[in-house]
Amino acid sequence: MGRVVAAAVYSAGKKVTNITLDEGSAWAAKPGHFVWIGLEEPSTLELTNLQRQFNLHELAIEDAMEKHSRPKLETFGDALFIVTYSPVRKDGKLQFIETHIFAGKGYIITARNGHSASYAHVRQRCEARPLLLEHGEDFVLYAILDFVIENYQPVGEAIHAEIDELERNVLCSALNERDIQNLHSLRRDVLRLRRYAAPMVEISEELQRLDFPFIDKNMGPYFRDVQIHVTRQMEDLATLADIASQTIEIGVLLEASRQSVVQRKFAAWAAILAFPTAVAGIYGMNFQNMPELGWHYGYFAVLGFIAVGCTALWGSFKRSGWL
């Protein structure tokens, strides 16, 4: 069985009383009243009960029993069915909790399929603003959608902080395999956030256009506010994805530059060591007619020549930045 998080009836911007699921339709039928029911992982029996009470469309109930791939809005007569996703990030793992919203004349029902940020905060905010809550179901719908979008911000900020930390590490030290894997994972999480947030723009736009008995035309600016919040989140997430990609590219370029410096140093020292090797190789040949071999100071002259040549090469490479 699922859990009834909260069920209450409201009128004139104030909470009237808490109710049970079986009392919902009776209160919703009263003029000037609406019920707000919040469920967590509801069972088929509970959904069937709500369908019977509020005359929910059977396709909406079937939709609520399925898992979806992205947010969406469906209309069934004078009622709405909305699928939203709230991001939850724990121990570096990103998950999305699916929530179904049924909205119609006299009722707002949310069914959350998992553990995400509690919608009790939304209820508290609405109850603290009676003048706005007096609008009824449409204001509650706005508050829920706005809360869903708010959940993206702390997740995005946490990912941003981790990307910044990795960026500093990449600039200060060599890029290792673990850093690349972390950056790739964070970039993938950002793209997933964008994928689930993007449809909320279309949902907000459609709510501004829809003509429903329970949606006041004066609520248009509120749904536009949700659209603006989503658009800003999308821009921030796009920037995050670019930063992650650029960090990987910068890390690869810096690593290539560091390897190039090391290779130049190896090449410079190899050239310096090659000079005495070449001289020693010449005097290691077994020819009899080599005048220097009979010279009393030949050994010291060759050592001096090697020292001068190696020093000259070292100075040349030092000036060119190879050492």
Short mmCIF file of C-alpha atoms in Angstrom, two decimals:
data_model
loop_
_atom_site.label_atom_id
_atom_site.label_comp_id
_atom_site.label_asym_id
_atom_site.label_seq_id
_atom_site.Cartn_x
_atom_site.Cartn_y
_atom_site.Cartn_z
CA MET A 1 0.00 0.00 0.00
CA GLY A 2 1.10 3.52 -0.68
CA ARG A 3 1.30 6.28 1.87
CA VAL A 4 -1.03 9.26 2.13
CA VAL A 5 1.37 12.10 2.80
CA ALA A 6 -1.40 14.67 3.25
CA ALA A 7 -5.06 15.13 2.34
CA ALA A 8 -6.94 18.30 3.14
CA VAL A 9 -9.74 20.49 1.91
CA TYR A 10 -9.40 24.25 1.30
CA SER A 11 -11.81 27.10 0.85
CA ALA A 12 -11.36 30.87 0.51
CA GLY A 13 -7.59 30.50 0.79
CA LYS A 14 -7.69 28.63 4.10
CA LYS A 15 -7.44 25.03 5.15
CA VAL A 16 -10.77 23.69 6.31
CA THR A 17 -9.85 20.26 7.62
CA ASN A 18 -7.85 17.12 7.00
CA ILE A 19 -9.74 14.33 5.25
CA THR A 20 -9.42 10.68 4.32
CA LEU A 21 -9.21 9.48 0.73
CA ASP A 22 -12.82 8.31 0.82
CA GLU A 23 -14.06 11.80 1.73
CA GLY A 24 -12.41 13.60 -1.18
CA SER A 25 -15.21 13.64 -3.74
CA ALA A 26 -17.83 14.85 -1.25
CA TRP A 27 -15.75 17.87 -0.30
CA ALA A 28 -14.69 18.59 -3.90
CA ALA A 29 -18.35 18.80 -4.92
CA LYS A 30 -19.00 21.66 -2.50
CA PRO A 31 -18.96 25.11 -4.17
CA GLY A 32 -15.84 27.13 -3.39
CA HIS A 33 -13.95 24.11 -2.04
CA PHE A 34 -11.13 21.99 -3.41
CA VAL A 35 -9.17 19.03 -2.06
CA TRP A 36 -5.42 18.60 -2.22
CA ILE A 37 -4.22 15.03 -1.85
CA GLY A 38 -0.58 13.94 -1.76
CA LEU A 39 0.35 10.27 -2.16
CA GLU A 40 3.65 8.43 -2.12
CA GLU A 41 3.94 5.28 -4.23
CA PRO A 42 0.18 4.74 -4.44
CA SER A 43 -1.21 1.27 -5.03
CA THR A 44 -3.53 0.27 -7.84
CA LEU A 45 -6.38 0.09 -5.33
CA GLU A 46 -5.80 3.67 -4.20
CA LEU A 47 -5.64 4.97 -7.77
CA THR A 48 -8.81 3.09 -8.63
CA ASN A 49 -10.50 4.64 -5.60
CA LEU A 50 -9.47 8.12 -6.72
CA GLN A 51 -10.61 7.38 -10.27
CA ARG A 52 -14.07 6.45 -9.00
CA GLN A 53 -14.37 9.51 -6.75
CA PHE A 54 -13.10 12.20 -9.12
CA ASN A 55 -14.15 10.57 -12.39
CA LEU A 56 -10.54 10.41 -13.59
CA HIS A 57 -10.13 9.21 -17.12
CA GLU A 58 -9.10 5.57 -17.40
CA LEU A 59 -6.25 6.48 -19.75
CA ALA A 60 -4.90 8.87 -17.11
CA ILE A 61 -4.94 6.05 -14.54
CA GLU A 62 -3.21 3.70 -16.99
CA ASP A 63 -0.61 6.41 -17.60
CA ALA A 64 -0.09 6.80 -13.86
CA MET A 65 0.67 3.09 -13.55
CA GLU A 66 3.44 3.26 -16.14
CA LYS A 67 6.94 4.67 -16.02
CA HIS A 68 7.67 7.45 -18.47
CA SER A 69 10.84 8.64 -20.13
CA ARG A 70 10.26 12.39 -19.84
CA PRO A 71 7.82 14.99 -18.45
CA LYS A 72 4.58 15.48 -20.33
CA LEU A 73 1.11 17.00 -20.14
CA GLU A 74 -2.06 15.20 -21.22
CA THR A 75 -5.61 16.58 -21.30
CA PHE A 76 -8.64 14.40 -20.62
CA GLY A 77 -11.79 16.44 -21.03
CA ASP A 78 -11.69 19.17 -18.40
CA ALA A 79 -8.88 17.49 -16.45
CA LEU A 80 -5.10 17.48 -16.69
CA PHE A 81 -2.54 14.74 -16.19
CA ILE A 82 1.06 15.91 -15.81
CA VAL A 83 4.24 13.86 -15.40
CA THR A 84 7.17 15.63 -13.72
CA TYR A 85 10.60 14.55 -12.50
CA SER A 86 12.50 15.78 -9.46
CA PRO A 87 16.27 15.22 -9.43
CA VAL A 88 17.84 13.60 -6.37
CA ARG A 89 21.62 13.29 -6.04
CA LYS A 90 23.03 11.11 -3.30
CA ASP A 91 26.62 9.88 -2.96
CA GLY A 92 27.38 11.25 -6.42
CA LYS A 93 24.57 9.28 -8.09
CA LEU A 94 21.81 11.16 -9.87
CA GLN A 95 18.26 9.82 -9.85
CA PHE A 96 14.94 11.22 -11.01
CA ILE A 97 11.78 10.72 -8.98
CA GLU A 98 8.63 10.60 -11.08
CA THR A 99 5.55 12.46 -9.86
CA HIS A 100 2.08 12.33 -11.42
CA ILE A 101 -0.28 15.27 -11.04
CA PHE A 102 -4.02 15.00 -11.56
CA ALA A 103 -5.75 18.38 -11.72
CA GLY A 104 -9.40 19.22 -12.29
CA LYS A 105 -12.30 21.19 -10.95
CA GLY A 106 -12.25 20.75 -7.17
CA TYR A 107 -9.11 18.64 -6.80
CA ILE A 108 -5.32 18.47 -7.06
CA ILE A 109 -3.76 15.02 -6.60
CA THR A 110 -0.03 14.29 -6.60
CA ALA A 111 1.36 10.76 -6.68
CA ARG A 112 5.09 10.55 -6.03
CA ASN A 113 6.85 7.31 -7.01
CA GLY A 114 9.94 7.50 -4.83
CA HIS A 115 11.69 9.57 -2.19
CA SER A 116 12.34 13.11 -3.32
CA ALA A 117 12.09 16.51 -1.65
CA SER A 118 8.87 16.59 0.35
CA TYR A 119 5.92 18.46 -1.13
CA ALA A 120 5.03 19.47 2.42
CA HIS A 121 7.09 22.62 1.75
CA VAL A 122 4.77 23.51 -1.12
CA ARG A 123 1.72 23.03 1.09
CA GLN A 124 3.25 25.22 3.81
CA ARG A 125 4.07 27.99 1.34
CA CYS A 126 0.58 27.96 -0.12
CA GLU A 127 -1.09 27.97 3.28
CA ALA A 128 1.09 30.92 4.28
CA ARG A 129 -0.27 32.92 1.29
CA PRO A 130 -4.07 32.78 1.66
CA LEU A 131 -4.74 35.55 -0.84
CA LEU A 132 -3.02 33.54 -3.57
CA LEU A 133 -4.32 30.18 -2.33
CA GLU A 134 -7.79 31.66 -2.74
CA HIS A 135 -7.26 31.23 -6.50
CA GLY A 136 -7.71 27.52 -5.86
CA GLU A 137 -6.46 24.53 -7.83
CA ASP A 138 -4.57 26.52 -10.48
CA PHE A 139 -2.38 28.28 -7.91
CA VAL A 140 -1.55 24.97 -6.24
CA LEU A 141 -0.64 23.54 -9.66
CA TYR A 142 1.68 26.50 -10.26
CA ALA A 143 3.27 26.08 -6.81
CA ILE A 144 3.93 22.37 -7.42
CA LEU A 145 5.53 22.94 -10.83
CA ASP A 146 7.62 25.80 -9.49
CA PHE A 147 8.81 23.58 -6.63
CA VAL A 148 9.79 20.83 -9.07
CA ILE A 149 11.94 23.28 -11.03
CA GLU A 150 13.51 24.61 -7.82
CA ASN A 151 14.80 21.10 -7.09
CA TYR A 152 17.07 21.32 -10.14
CA GLN A 153 19.03 24.30 -8.79
CA PRO A 154 20.81 22.72 -5.78
CA VAL A 155 21.68 19.64 -7.84
CA GLY A 156 23.11 21.84 -10.60
CA GLU A 157 25.07 23.91 -8.07
CA ALA A 158 26.57 20.78 -6.48
CA ILE A 159 27.66 19.50 -9.89
CA HIS A 160 29.05 22.96 -10.74
CA ALA A 161 31.16 22.94 -7.57
CA GLU A 162 32.58 19.51 -8.42
CA ILE A 163 33.39 20.57 -11.98
CA ASP A 164 35.16 23.70 -10.67
CA GLU A 165 37.23 21.56 -8.29
CA LEU A 166 38.21 19.19 -11.08
CA GLU A 167 39.04 22.16 -13.30
CA ARG A 168 41.44 23.50 -10.66
CA ASN A 169 43.02 20.06 -10.31
CA VAL A 170 43.47 19.78 -14.06
CA LEU A 171 45.19 23.18 -14.21
CA CYS A 172 47.52 22.36 -11.31
CA SER A 173 48.45 18.76 -12.02
CA ALA A 174 48.45 16.12 -14.72
CA LEU A 175 45.09 14.82 -15.94
CA ASN A 176 44.58 11.26 -14.76
CA GLU A 177 42.07 8.62 -15.79
CA ARG A 178 39.94 9.11 -12.70
CA ASP A 179 39.56 12.84 -13.36
CA ILE A 180 38.48 12.15 -16.94
CA GLN A 181 35.92 9.59 -15.75
CA ASN A 182 34.54 12.01 -13.13
CA LEU A 183 34.26 14.84 -15.64
CA HIS A 184 32.55 12.60 -18.15
CA SER A 185 30.13 11.38 -15.48
CA LEU A 186 29.31 14.94 -14.38
CA ARG A 187 28.79 16.05 -17.96
CA ARG A 188 26.45 13.11 -18.52
CA ASP A 189 24.47 14.08 -15.38
CA VAL A 190 24.14 17.65 -16.66
CA LEU A 191 22.81 16.39 -19.99
CA ARG A 192 20.30 14.19 -18.15
CA LEU A 193 19.15 17.19 -16.11
CA ARG A 194 18.60 19.13 -19.32
CA ARG A 195 16.72 16.23 -20.87
CA TYR A 196 14.24 16.09 -18.00
CA ALA A 197 13.94 19.87 -17.56
CA ALA A 198 13.45 20.82 -21.22
CA PRO A 199 9.86 19.50 -21.60
CA MET A 200 8.77 21.68 -18.68
CA VAL A 201 9.07 24.69 -21.02
CA GLU A 202 6.44 23.18 -23.32
CA ILE A 203 4.23 22.27 -20.35
CA SER A 204 4.38 25.83 -19.00
CA GLU A 205 3.59 27.28 -22.42
CA GLU A 206 0.62 24.95 -22.87
CA LEU A 207 -0.77 25.81 -19.42
CA GLN A 208 -0.79 29.47 -20.48
CA ARG A 209 -2.85 28.62 -23.56
CA LEU A 210 -5.26 26.04 -22.16
CA ASP A 211 -8.86 27.06 -21.42
CA PHE A 212 -10.00 25.03 -18.41
CA PRO A 213 -12.74 25.77 -15.86
CA PHE A 214 -10.33 25.54 -12.95
CA ILE A 215 -7.53 27.63 -14.53
CA ASP A 216 -8.03 31.37 -14.20
CA LYS A 217 -6.70 33.46 -17.08
CA ASN A 218 -5.06 35.68 -14.48
CA MET A 219 -2.77 32.75 -13.62
CA GLY A 220 -1.00 33.12 -16.96
CA PRO A 221 1.86 35.22 -15.52
CA TYR A 222 2.48 32.58 -12.84
CA PHE A 223 2.87 29.79 -15.39
CA ARG A 224 5.04 32.16 -17.43
CA ASP A 225 7.19 32.53 -14.31
CA VAL A 226 7.66 28.75 -14.27
CA GLN A 227 8.65 28.91 -17.93
CA ILE A 228 11.23 31.62 -17.18
CA HIS A 229 12.69 29.56 -14.32
CA VAL A 230 12.98 26.51 -16.57
CA THR A 231 14.62 28.54 -19.32
CA ARG A 232 17.19 29.91 -16.85
CA GLN A 233 17.89 26.42 -15.57
CA MET A 234 18.38 25.23 -19.14
CA GLU A 235 20.85 28.05 -19.80
CA ASP A 236 22.77 27.28 -16.60
CA LEU A 237 22.88 23.57 -17.45
CA ALA A 238 24.06 24.32 -20.99
CA THR A 239 26.87 26.42 -19.52
CA LEU A 240 27.77 23.57 -17.15
CA ALA A 241 27.92 21.07 -20.00
CA ASP A 242 30.22 23.43 -21.93
CA ILE A 243 32.47 23.92 -18.91
CA ALA A 244 32.78 20.16 -18.40
CA SER A 245 33.59 19.60 -22.08
CA GLN A 246 36.10 22.46 -22.13
CA THR A 247 37.74 21.19 -18.94
CA ILE A 248 38.32 17.83 -20.58
CA GLU A 249 39.72 19.52 -23.70
CA ILE A 250 41.95 21.83 -21.64
CA GLY A 251 43.18 18.87 -19.61
CA VAL A 252 44.07 16.95 -22.77
CA LEU A 253 45.85 20.00 -24.22
CA LEU A 254 47.77 20.63 -21.00
CA GLU A 255 48.76 16.99 -20.77
CA ALA A 256 49.97 17.07 -24.38
CA SER A 257 51.91 20.24 -23.58
CA ARG A 258 53.48 18.65 -20.48
CA GLN A 259 54.44 15.57 -22.47
CA SER A 260 55.92 17.80 -25.16
CA VAL A 261 58.08 19.56 -22.56
CA VAL A 262 59.30 16.21 -21.21
CA GLN A 263 60.01 14.97 -24.73
CA ARG A 264 62.00 18.12 -25.52
CA LYS A 265 64.06 17.65 -22.36
CA PHE A 266 64.74 14.03 -23.22
CA ALA A 267 65.71 15.06 -26.77
CA ALA A 268 68.02 17.82 -25.46
CA TRP A 269 69.82 15.52 -23.02
CA ALA A 270 70.01 12.81 -25.67
CA ALA A 271 71.73 15.31 -28.01
CA ILE A 272 74.14 16.38 -25.27
CA LEU A 273 75.01 12.76 -24.43
CA ALA A 274 75.33 11.91 -28.11
CA PHE A 275 78.24 14.36 -28.51
CA PRO A 276 80.72 12.60 -26.16
CA THR A 277 79.48 9.26 -27.45
CA ALA A 278 80.34 10.29 -31.01
CA VAL A 279 83.80 11.56 -30.01
CA ALA A 280 84.51 8.44 -27.98
CA GLY A 281 83.32 6.32 -30.88
CA ILE A 282 85.74 8.01 -33.24
CA TYR A 283 88.71 7.38 -30.97
CA GLY A 284 87.55 3.87 -30.34
CA MET A 285 88.24 2.89 -33.95
CA ASN A 286 91.21 0.57 -34.41
CA PHE A 287 93.12 2.56 -37.04
CA GLN A 288 96.93 2.79 -36.68
CA ASN A 289 97.29 6.17 -38.36
CA MET A 290 95.55 8.33 -35.72
CA PRO A 291 98.05 11.07 -34.73
CA GLU A 292 96.23 12.10 -31.56
CA LEU A 293 96.71 8.67 -30.04
CA GLY A 294 100.43 9.25 -29.80
CA TRP A 295 100.17 12.80 -28.51
CA HIS A 296 101.17 13.22 -24.86
CA TYR A 297 98.23 15.58 -24.09
CA GLY A 298 95.74 13.93 -26.46
CA TYR A 299 93.58 12.41 -23.71
CA PHE A 300 93.19 15.72 -21.87
CA ALA A 301 92.56 17.62 -25.11
CA VAL A 302 89.73 15.26 -26.09
CA LEU A 303 88.15 15.50 -22.61
CA GLY A 304 88.32 19.28 -22.82
CA PHE A 305 86.81 19.24 -26.28
CA ILE A 306 83.94 17.05 -25.02
CA ALA A 307 83.35 19.33 -22.02
CA VAL A 308 83.27 22.47 -24.19
CA GLY A 309 80.95 20.85 -26.74
CA CYS A 310 78.52 19.54 -24.10
CA THR A 311 78.49 22.93 -22.33
CA ALA A 312 77.80 24.74 -25.60
CA LEU A 313 74.91 22.38 -26.39
CA TRP A 314 73.50 22.74 -22.86
CA GLY A 315 73.60 26.55 -23.12
CA SER A 316 71.91 26.49 -26.53
CA PHE A 317 69.08 24.23 -25.33
CA LYS A 318 68.68 26.32 -22.15
CA ARG A 319 68.23 29.53 -24.13
CA SER A 320 65.64 27.91 -26.42
CA GLY A 321 63.65 26.65 -23.43
CA TRP A 322 64.24 22.96 -24.00
CA LEU A 323 65.94 22.59 -20.59
#
